[in-house]
Short mmCIF file of C-alpha atoms and ligand atoms in Angstrom, two decimals:
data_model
loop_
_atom_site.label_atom_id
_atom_site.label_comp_id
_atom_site.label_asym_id
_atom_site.label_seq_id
_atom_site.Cartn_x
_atom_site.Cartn_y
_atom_site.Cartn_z
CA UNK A 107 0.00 0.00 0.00
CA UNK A 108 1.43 3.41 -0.57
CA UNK A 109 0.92 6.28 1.66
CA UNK A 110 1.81 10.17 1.34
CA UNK A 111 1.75 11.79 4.90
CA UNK A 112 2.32 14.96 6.05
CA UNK A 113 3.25 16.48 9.13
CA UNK A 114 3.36 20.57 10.33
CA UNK A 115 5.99 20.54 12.30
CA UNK A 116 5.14 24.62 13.07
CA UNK A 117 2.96 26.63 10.98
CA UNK A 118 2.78 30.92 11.28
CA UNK A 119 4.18 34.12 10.63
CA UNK A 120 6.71 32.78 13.67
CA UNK A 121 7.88 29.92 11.56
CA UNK A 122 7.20 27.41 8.80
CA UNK A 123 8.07 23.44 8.19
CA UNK A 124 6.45 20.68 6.99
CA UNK A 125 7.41 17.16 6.89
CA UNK A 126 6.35 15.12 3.85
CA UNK A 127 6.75 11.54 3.77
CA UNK A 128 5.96 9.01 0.96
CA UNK A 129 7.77 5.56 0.53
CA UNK A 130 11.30 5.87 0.88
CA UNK A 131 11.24 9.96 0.20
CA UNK A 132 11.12 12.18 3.20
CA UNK A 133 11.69 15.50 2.96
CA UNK A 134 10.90 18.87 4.64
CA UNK A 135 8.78 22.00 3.20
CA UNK A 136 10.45 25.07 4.69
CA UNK A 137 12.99 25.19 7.29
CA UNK A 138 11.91 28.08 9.49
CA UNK A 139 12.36 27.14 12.59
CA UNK A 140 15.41 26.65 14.43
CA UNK A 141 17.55 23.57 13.60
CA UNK A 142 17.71 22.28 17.09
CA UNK A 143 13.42 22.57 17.05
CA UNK A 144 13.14 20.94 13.80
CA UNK A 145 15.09 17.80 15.19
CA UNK A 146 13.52 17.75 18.29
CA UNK A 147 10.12 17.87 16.51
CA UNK A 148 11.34 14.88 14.07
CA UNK A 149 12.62 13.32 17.30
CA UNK A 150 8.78 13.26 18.43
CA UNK A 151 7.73 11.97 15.85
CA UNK A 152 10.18 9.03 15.62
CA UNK A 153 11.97 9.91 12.42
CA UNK A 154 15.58 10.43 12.50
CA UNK A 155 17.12 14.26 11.26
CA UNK A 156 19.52 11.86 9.00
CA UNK A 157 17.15 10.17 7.11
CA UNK A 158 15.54 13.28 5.76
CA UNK A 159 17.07 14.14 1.74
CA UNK A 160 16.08 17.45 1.02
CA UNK A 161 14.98 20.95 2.08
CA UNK A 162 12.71 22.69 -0.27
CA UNK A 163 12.32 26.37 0.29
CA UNK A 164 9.54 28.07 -0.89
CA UNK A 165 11.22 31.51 -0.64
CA UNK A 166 13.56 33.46 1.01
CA UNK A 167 11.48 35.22 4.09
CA UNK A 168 13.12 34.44 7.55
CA UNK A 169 9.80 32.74 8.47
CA UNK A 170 10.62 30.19 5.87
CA UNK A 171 14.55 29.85 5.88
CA UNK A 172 15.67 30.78 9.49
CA UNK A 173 16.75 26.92 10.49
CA UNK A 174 17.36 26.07 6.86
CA UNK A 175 20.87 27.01 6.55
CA UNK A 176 22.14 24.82 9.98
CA UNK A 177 20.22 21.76 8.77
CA UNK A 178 21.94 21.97 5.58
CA UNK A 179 25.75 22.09 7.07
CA UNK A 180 25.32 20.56 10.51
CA UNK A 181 23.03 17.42 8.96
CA UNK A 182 24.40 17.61 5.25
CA UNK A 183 20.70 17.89 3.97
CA UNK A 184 20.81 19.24 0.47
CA UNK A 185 18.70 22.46 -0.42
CA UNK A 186 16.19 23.07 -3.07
CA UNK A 187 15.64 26.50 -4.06
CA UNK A 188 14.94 29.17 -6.70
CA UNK A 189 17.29 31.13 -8.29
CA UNK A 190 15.64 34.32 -7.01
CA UNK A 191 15.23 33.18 -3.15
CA UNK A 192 18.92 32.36 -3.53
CA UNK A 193 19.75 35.70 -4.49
CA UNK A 194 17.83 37.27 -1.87
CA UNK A 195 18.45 34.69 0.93
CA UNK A 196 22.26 35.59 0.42
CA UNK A 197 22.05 38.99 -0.30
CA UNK A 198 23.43 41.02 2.18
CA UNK A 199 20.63 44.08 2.68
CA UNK A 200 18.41 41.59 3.34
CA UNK A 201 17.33 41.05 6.95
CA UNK A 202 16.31 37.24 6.49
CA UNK A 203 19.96 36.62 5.73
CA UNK A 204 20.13 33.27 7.48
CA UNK A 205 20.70 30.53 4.94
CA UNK A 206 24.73 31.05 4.90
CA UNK A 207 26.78 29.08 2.73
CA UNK A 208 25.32 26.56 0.99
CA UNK A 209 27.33 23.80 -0.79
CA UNK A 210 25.64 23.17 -3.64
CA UNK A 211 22.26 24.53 -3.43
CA UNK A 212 19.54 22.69 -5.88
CA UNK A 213 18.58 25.80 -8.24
CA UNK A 214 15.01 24.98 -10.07
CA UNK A 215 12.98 27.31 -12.10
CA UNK A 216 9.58 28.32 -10.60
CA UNK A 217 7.27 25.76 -12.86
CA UNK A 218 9.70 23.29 -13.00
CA UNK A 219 9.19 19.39 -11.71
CA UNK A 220 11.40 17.94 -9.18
CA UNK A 221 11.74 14.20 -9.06
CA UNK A 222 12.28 12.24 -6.46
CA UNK A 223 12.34 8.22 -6.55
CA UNK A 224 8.71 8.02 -8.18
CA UNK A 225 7.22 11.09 -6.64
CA UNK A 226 7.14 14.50 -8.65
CA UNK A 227 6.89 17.86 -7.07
CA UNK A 228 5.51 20.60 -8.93
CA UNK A 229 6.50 23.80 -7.95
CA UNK A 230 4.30 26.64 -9.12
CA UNK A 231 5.21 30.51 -8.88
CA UNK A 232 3.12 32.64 -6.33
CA UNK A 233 2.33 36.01 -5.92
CA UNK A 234 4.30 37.68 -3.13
CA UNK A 235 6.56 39.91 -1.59
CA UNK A 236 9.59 37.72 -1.97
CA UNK A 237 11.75 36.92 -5.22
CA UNK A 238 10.99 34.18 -7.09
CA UNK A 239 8.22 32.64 -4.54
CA UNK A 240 6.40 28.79 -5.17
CA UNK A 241 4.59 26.99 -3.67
CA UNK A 242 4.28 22.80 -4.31
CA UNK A 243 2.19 20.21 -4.84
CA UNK A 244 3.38 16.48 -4.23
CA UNK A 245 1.69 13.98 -6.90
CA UNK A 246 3.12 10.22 -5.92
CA UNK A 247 1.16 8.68 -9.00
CA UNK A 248 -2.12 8.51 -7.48
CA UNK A 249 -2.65 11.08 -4.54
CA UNK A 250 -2.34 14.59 -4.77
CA UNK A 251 -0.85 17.28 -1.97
CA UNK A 252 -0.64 20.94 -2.06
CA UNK A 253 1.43 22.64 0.38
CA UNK A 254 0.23 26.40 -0.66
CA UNK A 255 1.24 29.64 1.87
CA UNK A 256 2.19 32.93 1.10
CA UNK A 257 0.14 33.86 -1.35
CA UNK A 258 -0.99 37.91 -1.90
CA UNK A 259 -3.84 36.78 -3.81
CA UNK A 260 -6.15 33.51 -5.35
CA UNK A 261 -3.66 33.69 -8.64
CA UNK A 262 -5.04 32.86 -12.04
CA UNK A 263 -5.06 29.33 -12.53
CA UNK A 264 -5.29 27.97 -8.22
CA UNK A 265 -8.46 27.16 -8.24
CA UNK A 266 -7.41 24.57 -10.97
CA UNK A 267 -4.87 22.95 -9.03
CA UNK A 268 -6.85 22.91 -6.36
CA UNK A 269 -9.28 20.76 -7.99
CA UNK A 270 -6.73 18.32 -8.82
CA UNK A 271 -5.93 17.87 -4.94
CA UNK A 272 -6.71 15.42 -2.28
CA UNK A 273 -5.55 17.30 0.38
CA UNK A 274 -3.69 20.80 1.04
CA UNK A 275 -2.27 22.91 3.45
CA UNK A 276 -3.40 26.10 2.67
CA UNK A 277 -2.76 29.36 4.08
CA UNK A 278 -5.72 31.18 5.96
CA UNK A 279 -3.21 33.95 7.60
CA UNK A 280 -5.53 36.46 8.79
CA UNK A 281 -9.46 37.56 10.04
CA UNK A 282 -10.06 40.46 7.82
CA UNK A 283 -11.78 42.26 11.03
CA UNK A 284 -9.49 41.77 13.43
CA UNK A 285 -6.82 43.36 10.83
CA UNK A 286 -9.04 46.33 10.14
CA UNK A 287 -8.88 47.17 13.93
CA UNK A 288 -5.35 46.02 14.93
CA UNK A 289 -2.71 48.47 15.85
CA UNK A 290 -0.49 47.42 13.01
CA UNK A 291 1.02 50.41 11.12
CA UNK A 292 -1.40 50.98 8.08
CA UNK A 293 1.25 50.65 5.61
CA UNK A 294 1.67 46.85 7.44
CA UNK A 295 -2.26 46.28 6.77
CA UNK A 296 -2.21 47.00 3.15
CA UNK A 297 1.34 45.12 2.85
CA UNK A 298 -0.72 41.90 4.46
CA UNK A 299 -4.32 42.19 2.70
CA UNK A 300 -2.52 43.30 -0.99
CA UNK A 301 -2.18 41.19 -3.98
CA UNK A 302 1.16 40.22 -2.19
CA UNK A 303 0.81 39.72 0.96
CA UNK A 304 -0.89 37.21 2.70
CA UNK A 305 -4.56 34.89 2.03
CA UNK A 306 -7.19 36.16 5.04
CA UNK A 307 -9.46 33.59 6.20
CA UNK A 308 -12.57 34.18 4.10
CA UNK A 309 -10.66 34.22 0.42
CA UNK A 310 -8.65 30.62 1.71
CA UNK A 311 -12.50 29.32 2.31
CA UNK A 312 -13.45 30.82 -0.72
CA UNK A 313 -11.00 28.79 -2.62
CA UNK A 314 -12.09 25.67 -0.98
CA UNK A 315 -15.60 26.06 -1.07
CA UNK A 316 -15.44 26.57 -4.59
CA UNK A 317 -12.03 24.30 -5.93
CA UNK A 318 -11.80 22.05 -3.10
CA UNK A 319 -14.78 19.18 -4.20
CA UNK A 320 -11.82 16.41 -4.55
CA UNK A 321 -10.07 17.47 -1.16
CA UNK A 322 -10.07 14.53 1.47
CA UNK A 323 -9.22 17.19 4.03
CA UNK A 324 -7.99 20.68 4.15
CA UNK A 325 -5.14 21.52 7.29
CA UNK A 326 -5.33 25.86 7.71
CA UNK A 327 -2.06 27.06 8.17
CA UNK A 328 -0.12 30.28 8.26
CA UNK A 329 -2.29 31.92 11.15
CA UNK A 330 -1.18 35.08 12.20
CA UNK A 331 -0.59 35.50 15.98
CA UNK A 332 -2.15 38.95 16.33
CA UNK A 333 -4.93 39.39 13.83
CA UNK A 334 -6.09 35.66 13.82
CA UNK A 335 -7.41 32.98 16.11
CA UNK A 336 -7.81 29.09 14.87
CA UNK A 337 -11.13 29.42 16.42
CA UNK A 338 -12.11 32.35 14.12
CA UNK A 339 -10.29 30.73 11.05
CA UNK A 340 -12.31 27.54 11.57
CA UNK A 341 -15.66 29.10 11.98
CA UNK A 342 -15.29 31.14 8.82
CA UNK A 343 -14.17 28.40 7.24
CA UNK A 344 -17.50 26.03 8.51
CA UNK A 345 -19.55 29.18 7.47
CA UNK A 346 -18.11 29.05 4.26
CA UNK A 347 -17.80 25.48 2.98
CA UNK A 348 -19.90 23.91 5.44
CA UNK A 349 -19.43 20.70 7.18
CA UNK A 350 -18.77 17.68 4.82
CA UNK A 351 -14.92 18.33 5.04
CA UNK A 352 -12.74 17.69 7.65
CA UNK A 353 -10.68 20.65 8.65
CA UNK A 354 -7.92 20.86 10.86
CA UNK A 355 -5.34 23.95 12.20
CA UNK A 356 -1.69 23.60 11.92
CA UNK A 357 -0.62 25.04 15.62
CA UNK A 358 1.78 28.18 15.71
CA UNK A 359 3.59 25.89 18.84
CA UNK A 360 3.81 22.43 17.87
CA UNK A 361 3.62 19.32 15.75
CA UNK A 362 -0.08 19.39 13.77
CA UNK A 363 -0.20 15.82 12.26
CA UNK A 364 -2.51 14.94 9.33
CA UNK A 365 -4.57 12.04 8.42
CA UNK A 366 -2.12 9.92 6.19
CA UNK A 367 -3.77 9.47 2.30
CA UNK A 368 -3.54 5.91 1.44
CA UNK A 369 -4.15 4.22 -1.71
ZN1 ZN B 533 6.49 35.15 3.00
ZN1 ZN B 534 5.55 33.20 5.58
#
């Protein structure tokens, strides 16, 4: 029987990494959290830091790369990346400079396919504030499963994909009220709700209500710590969509593990 499971090992604006898992393939989504976190997370969950053979970054934000460039020297782990969230990761005004030096790095093209022993990622470009941004969608032959955050905006052509899936992570980063009355800058708000910034919760159930008819389950993810709440994110969601679908929150603190899809 083969089996694609997935595991949030964190999942918010304070750090982002997912553990995917599918016959003899393990690899993590993101590597921002702190190396010594991500292996005591893996330790958790029984699965050894050696046995995982690639990080794939989906761009260069610290919230995505912070832990990524210790994995890589400390545990030898090889890094995926674009050519664009290599050049900002390393370049030197930029703040998120945390990846270091990187023997080697894995350079794909946004759009490209990445194989790995019998299961293909597709990476697909996304709109946001960061060079060169994707986000990915593991196929194994049979299932399908997005892994989709950091996205300004429902891009032409996502509700597509997300037909094809049977599951996805998807971002749902922020309640659109509790934005509106925060005490974030106002240049912040509009950097968060524009075509770049970030998905709120009622255009992520959007998406699903109307794309997600395949989906075996949907895991929110992303939550901001300030102008979101998983209980508000799940009742817009239920609102939304309903209640055929189960719907789970990836936790801003700890491991959030997913219903594996066997076939
Ligand atoms: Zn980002
Ligand atoms: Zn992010």
């Amino acid at each position: 029987m083969n089996t694609l499971r997935m595991v949030s090992l964190q999942s918010g604006s304070n750090g982002n990494s997912y553990f995917v898992e599918s016959g003899n393939i393990r690899l993590l989504i993101d590597a921002g959290i702190t190396a010594s976190r991500t292996v005591e997370r893996l330790t958790s969950l029984g699965i050894d830091i050696a046995s995982i053979q690639g990080i794939l970054i989906s761009h260069a934000h610290s919230d995505h790369i912070s832990g990524a460039g210790v994995l890589h020297r400390r545990y030898k782990i090889p890094v995926w990346l674009t050519p664009g969230a290599y050049q900002q990761a390393g370049d030197s005004r930029n703040l998120a400079k945390k990846l270091g030096k990187l023997q080697e790095p894995h350079l794909f093209h946004a759009g490209e396919s990445l194989q790995f022993d019998g299961v293909t990622i597709e990476t697909i470009s996304t709109p946001h504030d960061a060079l060169d941004s994707v986000c990915f969608v593991f196929d194994d032959g049979v299932v399908r499963l997005g892994i989709i955050t950091d996205l300004g905006c429902r891009f032409l052509g996502l509700g597509e994909i997300v037909e094809t899936l049977d599951a996805i992570l998807l971002e749902s980063n922020y309640d659109e009220k509790m934005l509106e009355t925060s005490t974030y800058p106002e240049e912040l708000k509009q950097r968060i709700r524009s075509n770049i910034g970030h998905l709120s919760n009622i255009e992520s159930a959007g998406l699903i209500q109307k794309h997600g008819k395949k989906l075996r389950w949907v895991c929110l993810g992303h939550l901001s710590e300030n102008n979101n709440t998983p209980e508000k994110t799940l009742d817009t969601h239920r609102k939304i969509i309903g209640n055929h679908l189960d719907i789970f929150i990836a936790s801003r603190y700890q491991c959030t593990e997913l219903p594996v899809l066997y076939h």
